[in-house]
Amino acid sequence: MKIAIIGSKNFDGLEYHLHDSLKCMGHDIFHIDVSDVVKVPYRFNYYATKLFPKYDEKIFLRIADRIIDEKPDLVIGVYRFIHPNCIKKIKKELKNVKAIHINPDALTTFEYQQIFVSDYDAYFTKDPYIVRFMKDKMSLNAHYLPEAFNQRVHKPFEGKERKVLEEETNIDVVTFGNMYPYRANMIKNLVESNINIKLFGVPDKRFPQQAVQNNFANEYITGDRKSEVLLGSKIVFNNFHYAEIESVNVKFFEIGGIGAFQICDYKPIIKEYSIIDPEKFTYKNINEAIEKIRYYLDKPNERHLISEQQREHFLKHHTYEKRMESVIKIVNEIK
């Protein structure tokens, strides 16, 4: 199948993993992002599309023209801000093409809700709550699609035994990503409980919290380096966004795919994803998180056994290939 993807080409993003996985499955991929049709920095172009409606439409009609020239069988939109006329033009010119949207994030990221007025044949999103809302309230062809991991990127760090890697890394607890205020507040509790925690990612420059800032490694981690840091840390502290109502974040699957040991928020849906009883590695409040961190810090064999069992389970059930098999099956059933 020839598939066009509309979205970012940044390494380790959802679109990157969709492209990589679909290509490995044997599909012919045409991947296009905004920078392919307008040669200005992404940030400037992003705000221009938000401020100037005509400019917004013009950019995405250019993308539509490029896709029409490629004549794909399927178009996958990932950007949340794709102009509805882009999809409309593609479907008008290519009579047999199917167009779907995959929303990779929590339900606070729908921009101006462009996807709800776009002529997609199907919608895929990770939160059962928003799937029900889209189906029951808007009569949209919405489907549940959990996040996943790419086993070619999110894999155990090679070359060192885990015990040696932990000794060299010398991190009790690690967390990574954007340091939003809700996340910073939770981590502040860990710091004040004298837990040795190291932070990788982007500090909050607008509302910096000194107790948190002092623990930053000043490094953004991806690829092999992410695997090295997470697997070398005794515990990965994973706190979900508050808008993930009934879902988990992509880190949940990446950490599991790498083979690291995580402690994360409790969600009932984790029972669907995990071969391990969620009670063993989840918390319902910050005090329980602190208790479990202290419990596992000096129990390497127990941590390693849980994370190794999870990784084997995730390899069988939670790769992007598995997710895309489900998507392609649904697309083929669309009339």
CSV table of C-alpha atoms in Angstrom, one decimal:
chain,number,residue,atom,x,y,z
A,1,MET,CA,0.0,0.0,0.0
A,2,LYS,CA,1.2,3.5,-0.7
A,3,ILE,CA,0.8,5.7,2.4
A,4,ALA,CA,1.2,9.4,2.8
A,5,ILE,CA,1.9,10.8,6.3
A,6,ILE,CA,1.3,14.5,7.2
A,7,GLY,CA,3.3,15.4,10.2
A,8,SER,CA,6.7,16.2,11.7
A,9,LYS,CA,9.8,14.4,10.6
A,10,ASN,CA,11.6,14.9,14.0
A,11,PHE,CA,13.4,11.9,15.3
A,12,ASP,CA,11.6,9.9,18.0
A,13,GLY,CA,8.3,11.5,17.3
A,14,LEU,CA,5.1,9.6,16.5
A,15,GLU,CA,5.3,10.3,12.8
A,16,TYR,CA,8.9,9.1,12.7
A,17,HIS,CA,7.9,5.8,14.3
A,18,LEU,CA,4.8,5.4,12.0
A,19,HIS,CA,7.0,6.0,9.0
A,20,ASP,CA,9.7,3.5,10.2
A,21,SER,CA,7.2,0.8,11.2
A,22,LEU,CA,5.0,1.0,8.1
A,23,LYS,CA,8.1,0.9,5.9
A,24,CYS,CA,9.3,-2.2,7.7
A,25,MET,CA,5.9,-3.7,7.1
A,26,GLY,CA,6.5,-3.3,3.4
A,27,HIS,CA,4.4,-0.2,2.6
A,28,ASP,CA,5.6,2.6,0.3
A,29,ILE,CA,5.7,5.8,2.4
A,30,PHE,CA,5.5,9.4,1.3
A,31,HIS,CA,6.1,11.6,4.4
A,32,ILE,CA,5.5,15.4,4.2
A,33,ASP,CA,5.7,18.1,6.8
A,34,VAL,CA,5.2,21.9,6.7
A,35,SER,CA,8.9,22.6,6.2
A,36,ASP,CA,8.7,20.7,2.8
A,37,VAL,CA,6.4,23.4,1.3
A,38,VAL,CA,7.5,26.5,3.1
A,39,LYS,CA,11.2,27.3,3.9
A,40,VAL,CA,10.9,29.2,7.2
A,41,PRO,CA,11.6,28.0,10.7
A,42,TYR,CA,8.9,25.7,12.0
A,43,ARG,CA,8.1,27.9,15.0
A,44,PHE,CA,7.5,31.0,12.8
A,45,ASN,CA,5.4,29.1,10.4
A,46,TYR,CA,3.4,27.4,13.2
A,47,TYR,CA,2.3,30.8,14.6
A,48,ALA,CA,1.7,32.2,11.2
A,49,THR,CA,-0.8,29.4,10.5
A,50,LYS,CA,-2.5,30.3,13.8
A,51,LEU,CA,-2.6,34.0,13.2
A,52,PHE,CA,-3.4,34.2,9.5
A,53,PRO,CA,-6.2,31.9,8.4
A,54,LYS,CA,-5.6,32.4,4.6
A,55,TYR,CA,-1.9,31.6,5.1
A,56,ASP,CA,-2.9,28.5,7.0
A,57,GLU,CA,-5.1,27.3,4.3
A,58,LYS,CA,-2.6,28.1,1.5
A,59,ILE,CA,0.2,26.1,3.2
A,60,PHE,CA,-2.0,23.0,3.6
A,61,LEU,CA,-3.4,23.2,0.1
A,62,ARG,CA,0.3,23.0,-1.1
A,63,ILE,CA,0.6,19.9,1.0
A,64,ALA,CA,-2.5,18.5,-0.6
A,65,ASP,CA,-1.1,19.1,-4.1
A,66,ARG,CA,2.1,17.3,-3.2
A,67,ILE,CA,0.1,14.3,-1.9
A,68,ILE,CA,-2.3,14.3,-4.9
A,69,ASP,CA,0.8,14.0,-7.2
A,70,GLU,CA,1.9,10.9,-5.2
A,71,LYS,CA,-1.5,9.2,-5.6
A,72,PRO,CA,-1.5,7.3,-2.2
A,73,ASP,CA,-4.0,4.7,-1.2
A,74,LEU,CA,-4.1,6.0,2.4
A,75,VAL,CA,-3.4,9.4,4.0
A,76,ILE,CA,-2.5,9.6,7.7
A,77,GLY,CA,-2.8,13.0,9.3
A,78,VAL,CA,-0.9,13.4,12.6
A,79,TYR,CA,-0.6,17.2,12.9
A,80,ARG,CA,-3.6,18.4,14.9
A,81,PHE,CA,-3.7,21.7,12.9
A,82,ILE,CA,-4.2,20.3,9.4
A,83,HIS,CA,-6.6,22.6,7.6
A,84,PRO,CA,-9.8,20.8,6.7
A,85,ASN,CA,-9.6,22.0,3.1
A,86,CYS,CA,-6.4,20.0,2.7
A,87,ILE,CA,-8.2,16.7,3.4
A,88,LYS,CA,-11.2,17.9,1.3
A,89,LYS,CA,-9.1,18.6,-1.7
A,90,ILE,CA,-7.2,15.3,-1.5
A,91,LYS,CA,-10.4,13.3,-1.3
A,92,LYS,CA,-12.0,15.3,-4.1
A,93,GLU,CA,-9.0,14.7,-6.5
A,94,LEU,CA,-8.3,11.1,-5.4
A,95,LYS,CA,-11.6,9.3,-5.4
A,96,ASN,CA,-10.5,6.0,-3.9
A,97,VAL,CA,-8.1,7.4,-1.2
A,98,LYS,CA,-8.8,6.8,2.5
A,99,ALA,CA,-7.9,9.5,5.0
A,100,ILE,CA,-7.5,8.9,8.7
A,101,HIS,CA,-6.3,10.9,11.6
A,102,ILE,CA,-4.1,9.6,14.5
A,103,ASN,CA,-4.1,11.8,17.5
A,104,PRO,CA,-1.0,11.1,19.6
A,105,ASP,CA,-1.6,13.1,22.7
A,106,ALA,CA,-3.9,13.9,25.6
A,107,LEU,CA,-7.3,15.5,24.9
A,108,THR,CA,-6.0,19.0,25.6
A,109,THR,CA,-4.2,19.1,22.2
A,110,PHE,CA,-6.9,19.5,19.6
A,111,GLU,CA,-5.8,23.0,18.6
A,112,TYR,CA,-8.9,24.7,17.0
A,113,GLN,CA,-10.6,21.3,16.7
A,114,GLN,CA,-9.8,21.1,13.0
A,115,ILE,CA,-10.0,17.4,12.9
A,116,PHE,CA,-13.7,17.4,13.9
A,117,VAL,CA,-14.6,19.4,10.7
A,118,SER,CA,-12.3,17.4,8.4
A,119,ASP,CA,-13.5,14.7,6.1
A,120,TYR,CA,-11.6,11.8,7.6
A,121,ASP,CA,-12.8,8.3,7.1
A,122,ALA,CA,-11.7,7.2,10.6
A,123,TYR,CA,-10.2,8.7,13.7
A,124,PHE,CA,-7.8,7.0,16.1
A,125,THR,CA,-7.0,8.2,19.5
A,126,LYS,CA,-5.5,6.8,22.7
A,127,ASP,CA,-8.0,7.7,25.3
A,128,PRO,CA,-11.2,5.6,25.6
A,129,TYR,CA,-13.0,8.6,27.1
A,130,ILE,CA,-12.5,10.8,23.9
A,131,VAL,CA,-13.2,7.8,21.7
A,132,ARG,CA,-16.6,7.5,23.3
A,133,PHE,CA,-17.2,11.2,23.1
A,134,MET,CA,-16.4,11.3,19.4
A,135,LYS,CA,-18.5,8.2,18.6
A,136,ASP,CA,-21.5,8.9,20.8
A,137,LYS,CA,-21.7,12.7,20.7
A,138,MET,CA,-20.4,13.5,17.2
A,139,SER,CA,-21.1,10.2,15.4
A,140,LEU,CA,-17.6,10.0,14.1
A,141,ASN,CA,-15.9,6.8,13.1
A,142,ALA,CA,-13.5,6.8,16.1
A,143,HIS,CA,-11.3,4.0,17.2
A,144,TYR,CA,-9.2,3.3,20.3
A,145,LEU,CA,-5.5,3.2,19.5
A,146,PRO,CA,-3.1,3.0,22.5
A,147,GLU,CA,0.4,4.5,22.1
A,148,ALA,CA,3.3,2.1,21.5
A,149,PHE,CA,7.1,1.8,21.2
A,150,ASN,CA,9.5,1.3,18.4
A,151,GLN,CA,11.7,-1.7,19.1
A,152,ARG,CA,14.4,-0.5,16.8
A,153,VAL,CA,14.7,2.8,18.8
A,154,HIS,CA,13.5,1.9,22.3
A,155,LYS,CA,15.7,-1.0,23.1
A,156,PRO,CA,18.0,-2.1,25.9
A,157,PHE,CA,21.4,-0.3,25.9
A,158,GLU,CA,24.0,-2.7,24.6
A,159,GLY,CA,27.6,-3.3,25.6
A,160,LYS,CA,27.3,-3.4,29.4
A,161,GLU,CA,25.7,-5.6,32.0
A,162,ARG,CA,22.8,-3.9,33.7
A,163,LYS,CA,24.4,-4.0,37.2
A,164,VAL,CA,27.5,-2.3,35.8
A,165,LEU,CA,25.5,0.2,33.9
A,166,GLU,CA,23.6,1.1,37.1
A,167,GLU,CA,26.8,1.5,39.1
A,168,GLU,CA,28.3,3.8,36.4
A,169,THR,CA,25.1,5.8,35.9
A,170,ASN,CA,24.7,6.3,39.7
A,171,ILE,CA,21.1,7.5,39.5
A,172,ASP,CA,18.5,6.3,42.0
A,173,VAL,CA,15.5,7.9,40.3
A,174,VAL,CA,15.2,9.5,36.9
A,175,THR,CA,12.5,11.4,35.0
A,176,PHE,CA,12.6,13.0,31.6
A,177,GLY,CA,10.6,15.3,29.3
A,178,ASN,CA,9.1,18.8,29.6
A,179,MET,CA,9.0,20.0,33.2
A,180,TYR,CA,5.5,21.3,33.3
A,181,PRO,CA,4.2,22.8,36.6
A,182,TYR,CA,2.2,19.7,37.6
A,183,ARG,CA,5.2,17.5,37.0
A,184,ALA,CA,7.5,19.8,38.9
A,185,ASN,CA,5.2,19.9,41.9
A,186,MET,CA,5.2,16.1,42.1
A,187,ILE,CA,9.0,15.9,41.7
A,188,LYS,CA,9.4,18.6,44.4
A,189,ASN,CA,7.8,16.2,46.8
A,190,LEU,CA,10.4,13.5,46.0
A,191,VAL,CA,13.2,16.0,46.4
A,192,GLU,CA,11.9,17.1,49.7
A,193,SER,CA,11.7,13.5,50.8
A,194,ASN,CA,15.5,13.2,50.2
A,195,ILE,CA,15.2,11.0,47.2
A,196,ASN,CA,18.1,11.2,44.8
A,197,ILE,CA,16.4,12.2,41.5
A,198,LYS,CA,17.9,13.4,38.3
A,199,LEU,CA,16.0,15.2,35.6
A,200,PHE,CA,16.6,15.1,31.9
A,201,GLY,CA,14.7,17.3,29.4
A,202,VAL,CA,13.4,20.9,29.2
A,203,PRO,CA,13.2,23.0,32.4
A,204,ASP,CA,10.2,25.3,32.9
A,205,LYS,CA,11.5,28.8,32.2
A,206,ARG,CA,8.3,30.5,32.9
A,207,PHE,CA,7.7,29.1,36.4
A,208,PRO,CA,11.0,27.6,37.6
A,209,GLN,CA,11.0,25.8,40.9
A,210,GLN,CA,14.4,26.0,42.5
A,211,ALA,CA,14.2,22.6,44.3
A,212,VAL,CA,13.6,21.0,40.9
A,213,GLN,CA,16.0,23.1,38.8
A,214,ASN,CA,18.9,22.0,41.0
A,215,ASN,CA,18.4,18.4,39.9
A,216,PHE,CA,18.5,19.0,36.2
A,217,ALA,CA,21.2,17.3,34.1
A,218,ASN,CA,20.8,19.9,31.4
A,219,GLU,CA,20.5,17.3,28.7
A,220,TYR,CA,17.6,16.2,26.4
A,221,ILE,CA,17.8,12.5,25.8
A,222,THR,CA,16.7,10.4,22.7
A,223,GLY,CA,17.7,7.2,21.0
A,224,ASP,CA,20.6,5.2,22.5
A,225,ARG,CA,21.3,7.9,25.1
A,226,LYS,CA,17.8,7.6,26.4
A,227,SER,CA,18.2,3.8,26.6
A,228,GLU,CA,21.5,4.2,28.4
A,229,VAL,CA,20.1,6.7,31.0
A,230,LEU,CA,16.8,4.9,31.7
A,231,LEU,CA,18.3,1.4,31.9
A,232,GLY,CA,21.2,2.7,34.0
A,233,SER,CA,18.8,4.3,36.5
A,234,LYS,CA,17.4,2.2,39.3
A,235,ILE,CA,13.9,3.6,38.9
A,236,VAL,CA,12.2,5.7,36.2
A,237,PHE,CA,9.5,8.0,37.8
A,238,ASN,CA,6.7,8.4,35.2
A,239,ASN,CA,3.8,10.8,36.0
A,240,PHE,CA,1.0,11.0,33.5
A,241,HIS,CA,-0.5,14.3,32.2
A,242,TYR,CA,-3.8,15.2,34.1
A,243,ALA,CA,-5.6,15.2,30.8
A,244,GLU,CA,-4.9,11.5,30.2
A,245,ILE,CA,-8.3,10.7,31.6
A,246,GLU,CA,-8.3,6.9,30.9
A,247,SER,CA,-5.0,6.5,29.1
A,248,VAL,CA,-1.2,6.5,29.7
A,249,ASN,CA,1.6,8.4,28.0
A,250,VAL,CA,4.0,7.1,25.4
A,251,LYS,CA,6.7,7.0,27.9
A,252,PHE,CA,5.0,4.1,29.6
A,253,PHE,CA,5.6,2.0,26.5
A,254,GLU,CA,9.0,3.4,25.7
A,255,ILE,CA,10.3,2.7,29.2
A,256,GLY,CA,8.9,-0.8,29.1
A,257,GLY,CA,10.4,-1.4,25.6
A,258,ILE,CA,13.8,-0.3,26.8
A,259,GLY,CA,13.6,-2.7,29.7
A,260,ALA,CA,13.8,-0.1,32.4
A,261,PHE,CA,11.9,-0.3,35.7
A,262,GLN,CA,9.2,2.4,36.1
A,263,ILE,CA,6.9,3.5,38.8
A,264,CYS,CA,3.9,5.4,37.4
A,265,ASP,CA,0.4,6.7,38.1
A,266,TYR,CA,-2.3,4.1,38.6
A,267,LYS,CA,-4.8,3.8,35.8
A,268,PRO,CA,-7.3,0.9,35.5
A,269,ILE,CA,-6.4,0.5,31.9
A,270,ILE,CA,-2.8,-0.5,32.8
A,271,LYS,CA,-4.2,-4.0,33.5
A,272,GLU,CA,-4.9,-4.2,29.8
A,273,TYR,CA,-1.3,-3.4,28.9
A,274,SER,CA,0.7,-5.1,31.6
A,275,ILE,CA,1.6,-8.7,32.3
A,276,ILE,CA,2.6,-7.6,35.8
A,277,ASP,CA,0.0,-6.7,38.5
A,278,PRO,CA,-0.2,-2.9,38.3
A,279,GLU,CA,-0.3,-2.7,42.1
A,280,LYS,CA,3.4,-3.6,42.1
A,281,PHE,CA,4.6,-0.6,40.2
A,282,THR,CA,1.9,2.1,40.3
A,283,TYR,CA,0.9,4.7,42.8
A,284,LYS,CA,-2.4,6.5,43.6
A,285,ASN,CA,-0.9,9.4,45.5
A,286,ILE,CA,2.5,10.9,45.9
A,287,ASN,CA,3.1,9.4,49.3
A,288,GLU,CA,2.5,5.9,47.9
A,289,ALA,CA,5.0,6.8,45.1
A,290,ILE,CA,7.6,7.7,47.7
A,291,GLU,CA,7.0,4.5,49.6
A,292,LYS,CA,7.4,2.3,46.5
A,293,ILE,CA,10.5,4.1,45.4
A,294,ARG,CA,12.1,3.5,48.8
A,295,TYR,CA,11.0,-0.1,48.7
A,296,TYR,CA,12.5,-0.9,45.3
A,297,LEU,CA,15.8,1.1,45.6
A,298,ASP,CA,17.6,-1.8,47.4
A,299,LYS,CA,15.8,-4.6,45.6
A,300,PRO,CA,17.6,-4.8,42.2
A,301,ASN,CA,16.6,-8.5,41.5
A,302,GLU,CA,12.9,-7.7,41.9
A,303,ARG,CA,13.2,-4.6,39.8
A,304,HIS,CA,15.0,-6.4,37.0
A,305,LEU,CA,12.7,-9.3,37.0
A,306,ILE,CA,9.6,-7.1,36.7
A,307,SER,CA,11.1,-5.0,33.9
A,308,GLU,CA,12.4,-7.9,31.9
A,309,GLN,CA,9.0,-9.6,32.0
A,310,GLN,CA,7.3,-6.4,30.9
A,311,ARG,CA,9.7,-5.9,28.0
A,312,GLU,CA,9.0,-9.4,26.6
A,313,HIS,CA,5.3,-8.8,26.9
A,314,PHE,CA,5.6,-5.3,25.3
A,315,LEU,CA,7.6,-6.8,22.4
A,316,LYS,CA,4.7,-9.2,21.7
A,317,HIS,CA,1.8,-6.7,22.1
A,318,HIS,CA,2.8,-3.0,22.1
A,319,THR,CA,5.0,-2.2,19.1
A,320,TYR,CA,4.0,0.3,16.4
A,321,GLU,CA,3.8,-2.6,14.0
A,322,LYS,CA,1.1,-4.2,16.1
A,323,ARG,CA,-0.8,-0.9,16.3
A,324,MET,CA,-0.5,-0.4,12.5
A,325,GLU,CA,-1.7,-3.9,11.8
A,326,SER,CA,-4.9,-2.9,13.6
A,327,VAL,CA,-5.2,0.4,11.8
A,328,ILE,CA,-4.7,-1.1,8.3
A,329,LYS,CA,-7.3,-3.8,9.1
A,330,ILE,CA,-9.9,-1.1,10.0
A,331,VAL,CA,-9.0,1.0,6.9
A,332,ASN,CA,-9.5,-2.0,4.6
A,333,GLU,CA,-13.0,-2.5,6.1
A,334,ILE,CA,-14.0,1.1,5.3
A,335,LYS,CA,-16.5,1.3,2.4
